[in-house]
Tab-separated table of C-alpha atoms in Angstrom:
chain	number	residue	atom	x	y	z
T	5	UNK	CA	-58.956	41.590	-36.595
T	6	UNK	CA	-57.748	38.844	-38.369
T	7	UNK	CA	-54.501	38.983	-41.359
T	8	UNK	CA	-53.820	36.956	-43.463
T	9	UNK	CA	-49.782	36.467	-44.110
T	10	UNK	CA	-50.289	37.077	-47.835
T	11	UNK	CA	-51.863	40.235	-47.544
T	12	UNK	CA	-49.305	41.306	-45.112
T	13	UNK	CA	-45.675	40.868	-47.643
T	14	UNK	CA	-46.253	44.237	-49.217
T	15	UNK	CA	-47.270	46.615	-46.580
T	16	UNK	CA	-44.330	45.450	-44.340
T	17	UNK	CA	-41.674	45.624	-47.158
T	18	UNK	CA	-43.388	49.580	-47.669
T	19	UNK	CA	-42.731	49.875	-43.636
T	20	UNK	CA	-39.527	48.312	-43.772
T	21	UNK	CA	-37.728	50.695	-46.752
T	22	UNK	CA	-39.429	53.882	-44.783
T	23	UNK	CA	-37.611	52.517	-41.614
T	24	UNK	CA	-34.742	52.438	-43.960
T	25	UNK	CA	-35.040	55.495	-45.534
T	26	UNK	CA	-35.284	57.183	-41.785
T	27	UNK	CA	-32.171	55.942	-40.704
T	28	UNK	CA	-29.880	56.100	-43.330
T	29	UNK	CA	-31.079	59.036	-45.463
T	30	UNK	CA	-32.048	61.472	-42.341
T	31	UNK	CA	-30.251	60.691	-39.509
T	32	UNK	CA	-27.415	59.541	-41.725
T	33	UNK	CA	-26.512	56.004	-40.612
T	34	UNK	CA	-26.151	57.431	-36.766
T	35	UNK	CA	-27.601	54.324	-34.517
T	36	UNK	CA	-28.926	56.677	-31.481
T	37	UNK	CA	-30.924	60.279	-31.066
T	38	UNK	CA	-28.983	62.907	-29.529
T	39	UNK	CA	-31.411	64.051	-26.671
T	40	UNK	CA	-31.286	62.546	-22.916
T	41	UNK	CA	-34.676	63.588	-21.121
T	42	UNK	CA	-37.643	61.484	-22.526
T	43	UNK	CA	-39.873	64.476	-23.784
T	44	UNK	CA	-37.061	65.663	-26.061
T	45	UNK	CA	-36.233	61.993	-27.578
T	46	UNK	CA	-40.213	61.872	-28.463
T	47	UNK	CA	-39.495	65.741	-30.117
T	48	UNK	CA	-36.797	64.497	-31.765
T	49	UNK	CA	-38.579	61.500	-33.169
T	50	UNK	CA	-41.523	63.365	-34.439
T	51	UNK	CA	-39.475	65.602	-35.915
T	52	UNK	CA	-38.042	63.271	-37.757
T	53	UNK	CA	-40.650	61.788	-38.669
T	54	UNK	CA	-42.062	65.008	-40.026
T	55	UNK	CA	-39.159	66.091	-42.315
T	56	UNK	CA	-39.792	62.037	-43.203
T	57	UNK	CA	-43.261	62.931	-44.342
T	58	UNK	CA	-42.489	66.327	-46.018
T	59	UNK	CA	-39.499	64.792	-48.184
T	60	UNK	CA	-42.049	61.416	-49.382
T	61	UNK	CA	-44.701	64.152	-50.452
T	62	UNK	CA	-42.215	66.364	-52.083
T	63	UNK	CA	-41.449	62.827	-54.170
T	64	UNK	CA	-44.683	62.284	-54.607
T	65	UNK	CA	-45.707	65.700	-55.888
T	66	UNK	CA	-42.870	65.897	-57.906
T	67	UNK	CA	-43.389	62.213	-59.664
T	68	UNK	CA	-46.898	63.038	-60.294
T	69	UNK	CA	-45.878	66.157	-62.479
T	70	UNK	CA	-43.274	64.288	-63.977
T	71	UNK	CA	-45.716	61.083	-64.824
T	72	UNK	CA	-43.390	58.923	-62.825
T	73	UNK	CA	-43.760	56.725	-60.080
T	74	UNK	CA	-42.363	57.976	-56.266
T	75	UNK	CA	-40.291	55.011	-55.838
T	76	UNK	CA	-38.253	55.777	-59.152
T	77	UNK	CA	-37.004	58.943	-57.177
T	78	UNK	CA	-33.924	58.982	-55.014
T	79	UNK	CA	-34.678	59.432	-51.365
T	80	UNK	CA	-31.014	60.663	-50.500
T	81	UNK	CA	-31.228	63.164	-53.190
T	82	UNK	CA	-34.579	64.463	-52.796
T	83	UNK	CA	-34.073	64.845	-48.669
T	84	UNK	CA	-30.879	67.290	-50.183
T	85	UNK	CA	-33.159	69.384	-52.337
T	86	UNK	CA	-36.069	69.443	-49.896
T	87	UNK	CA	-32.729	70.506	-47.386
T	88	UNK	CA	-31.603	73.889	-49.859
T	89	UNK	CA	-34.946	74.522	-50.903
T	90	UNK	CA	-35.858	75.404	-46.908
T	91	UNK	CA	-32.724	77.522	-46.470
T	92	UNK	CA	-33.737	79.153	-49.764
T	93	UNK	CA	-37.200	79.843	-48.347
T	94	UNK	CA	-35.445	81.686	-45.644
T	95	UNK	CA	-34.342	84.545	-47.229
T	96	UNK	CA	-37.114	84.668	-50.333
T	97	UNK	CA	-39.643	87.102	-50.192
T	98	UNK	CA	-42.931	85.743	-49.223
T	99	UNK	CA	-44.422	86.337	-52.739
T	100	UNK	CA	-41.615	84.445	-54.212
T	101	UNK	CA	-42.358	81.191	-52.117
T	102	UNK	CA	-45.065	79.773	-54.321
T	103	UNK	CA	-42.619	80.014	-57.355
T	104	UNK	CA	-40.054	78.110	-55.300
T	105	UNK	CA	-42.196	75.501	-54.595
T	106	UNK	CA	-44.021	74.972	-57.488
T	107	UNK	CA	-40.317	74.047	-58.963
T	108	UNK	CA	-40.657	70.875	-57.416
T	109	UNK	CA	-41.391	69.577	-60.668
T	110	UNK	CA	-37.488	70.230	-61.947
T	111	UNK	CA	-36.052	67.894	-59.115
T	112	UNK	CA	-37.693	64.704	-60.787
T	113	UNK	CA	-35.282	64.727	-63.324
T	114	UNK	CA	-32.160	65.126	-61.413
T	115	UNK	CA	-32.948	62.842	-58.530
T	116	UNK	CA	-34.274	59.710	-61.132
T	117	UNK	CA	-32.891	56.618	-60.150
T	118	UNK	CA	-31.375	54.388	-63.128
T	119	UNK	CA	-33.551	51.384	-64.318
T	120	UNK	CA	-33.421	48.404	-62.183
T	121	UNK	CA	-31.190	45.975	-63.801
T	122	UNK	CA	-33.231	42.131	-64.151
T	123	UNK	CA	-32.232	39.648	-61.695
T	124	UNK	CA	-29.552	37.157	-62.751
T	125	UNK	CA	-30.272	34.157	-60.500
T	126	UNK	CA	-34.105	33.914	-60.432
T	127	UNK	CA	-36.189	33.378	-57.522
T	128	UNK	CA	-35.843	29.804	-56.507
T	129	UNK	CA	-36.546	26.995	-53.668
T	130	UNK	CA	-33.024	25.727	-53.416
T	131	UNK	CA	-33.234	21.973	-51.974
T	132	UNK	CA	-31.335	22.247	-48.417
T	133	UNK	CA	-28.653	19.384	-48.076
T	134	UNK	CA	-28.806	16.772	-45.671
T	135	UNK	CA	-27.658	16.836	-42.338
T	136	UNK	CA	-26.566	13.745	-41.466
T	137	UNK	CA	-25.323	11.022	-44.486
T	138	UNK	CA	-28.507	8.300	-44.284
T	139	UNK	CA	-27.872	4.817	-45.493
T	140	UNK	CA	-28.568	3.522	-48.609
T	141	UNK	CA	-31.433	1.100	-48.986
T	142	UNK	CA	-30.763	-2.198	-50.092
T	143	UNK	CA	-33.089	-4.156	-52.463
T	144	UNK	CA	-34.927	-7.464	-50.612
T	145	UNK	CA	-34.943	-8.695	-53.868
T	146	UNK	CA	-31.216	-9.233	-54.302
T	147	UNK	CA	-30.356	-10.342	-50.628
T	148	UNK	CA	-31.064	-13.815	-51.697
């Protein structure tokens, strides 16, 4: 299967603030996994990759409600609610649980990022400088 490089800029800027997101929202900034053997790095990693996938539909679910788009949500925030809604879920009573989570829809407002401020320098092909100094032409003309 062919790509073309176009198509491609989105989807990899998607992958690359989820790769983000993973490192500096849930394992907080820490550059290895804790586990030794092999079987319990690839637990670890799906696990994290789990409470990944439950915290981006929690933003989604909760932006939808709200008429918002998921990206207007704080990741950082909403991985701290998804965090004390769980240990609330602990001790609720199993008929409470669908009242806890249908709630999700009061986190949009408290986790709403501020409005992206415009760029100031615009997006721009700056001219690289030369390396080396190059001579200046003279004019046949005027040689005579």
């Amino acid at each position: 299967i062919r790509f073309f490089p176009n198509s491609l800029g989105s989807p990899r800027w998607e992958i690359e603030l989820g790769y983000r997101e993973i490192k500096q929202g849930l394992q907080d900034s820490r550059l290895t996994l804790r586990s030794k053997k092999s079987d319990m790095v690839r637990q670890e990693l799906w696990g994290v990759l789990l409470a990944y996938n439950i915290v981006r539909y929690m933003i989604k679910m909760a932006a939808m409600l709200k008429g918002m788009w998921p990206n207007q949500l704080s990741f950082r925030e909403s991985t701290a609610w998804v965090m004390k809604l769980l240990w609330t879920l602990e001790g609720a009573s199993p008929s409470r649980i669908p009242e806890l989570v249908k709630d999700v829809a009061s986190i949009a407002q408290m986790v709403k990022l501020p409005p992206r401020r415009e760029r100031a320098f615009p997006r721009i092909v700056k001219e690289r400088p030369q390396k080396y100094a190059t001579a200046r032409r003279k004019n046949a003309a005027k040689l005579n």
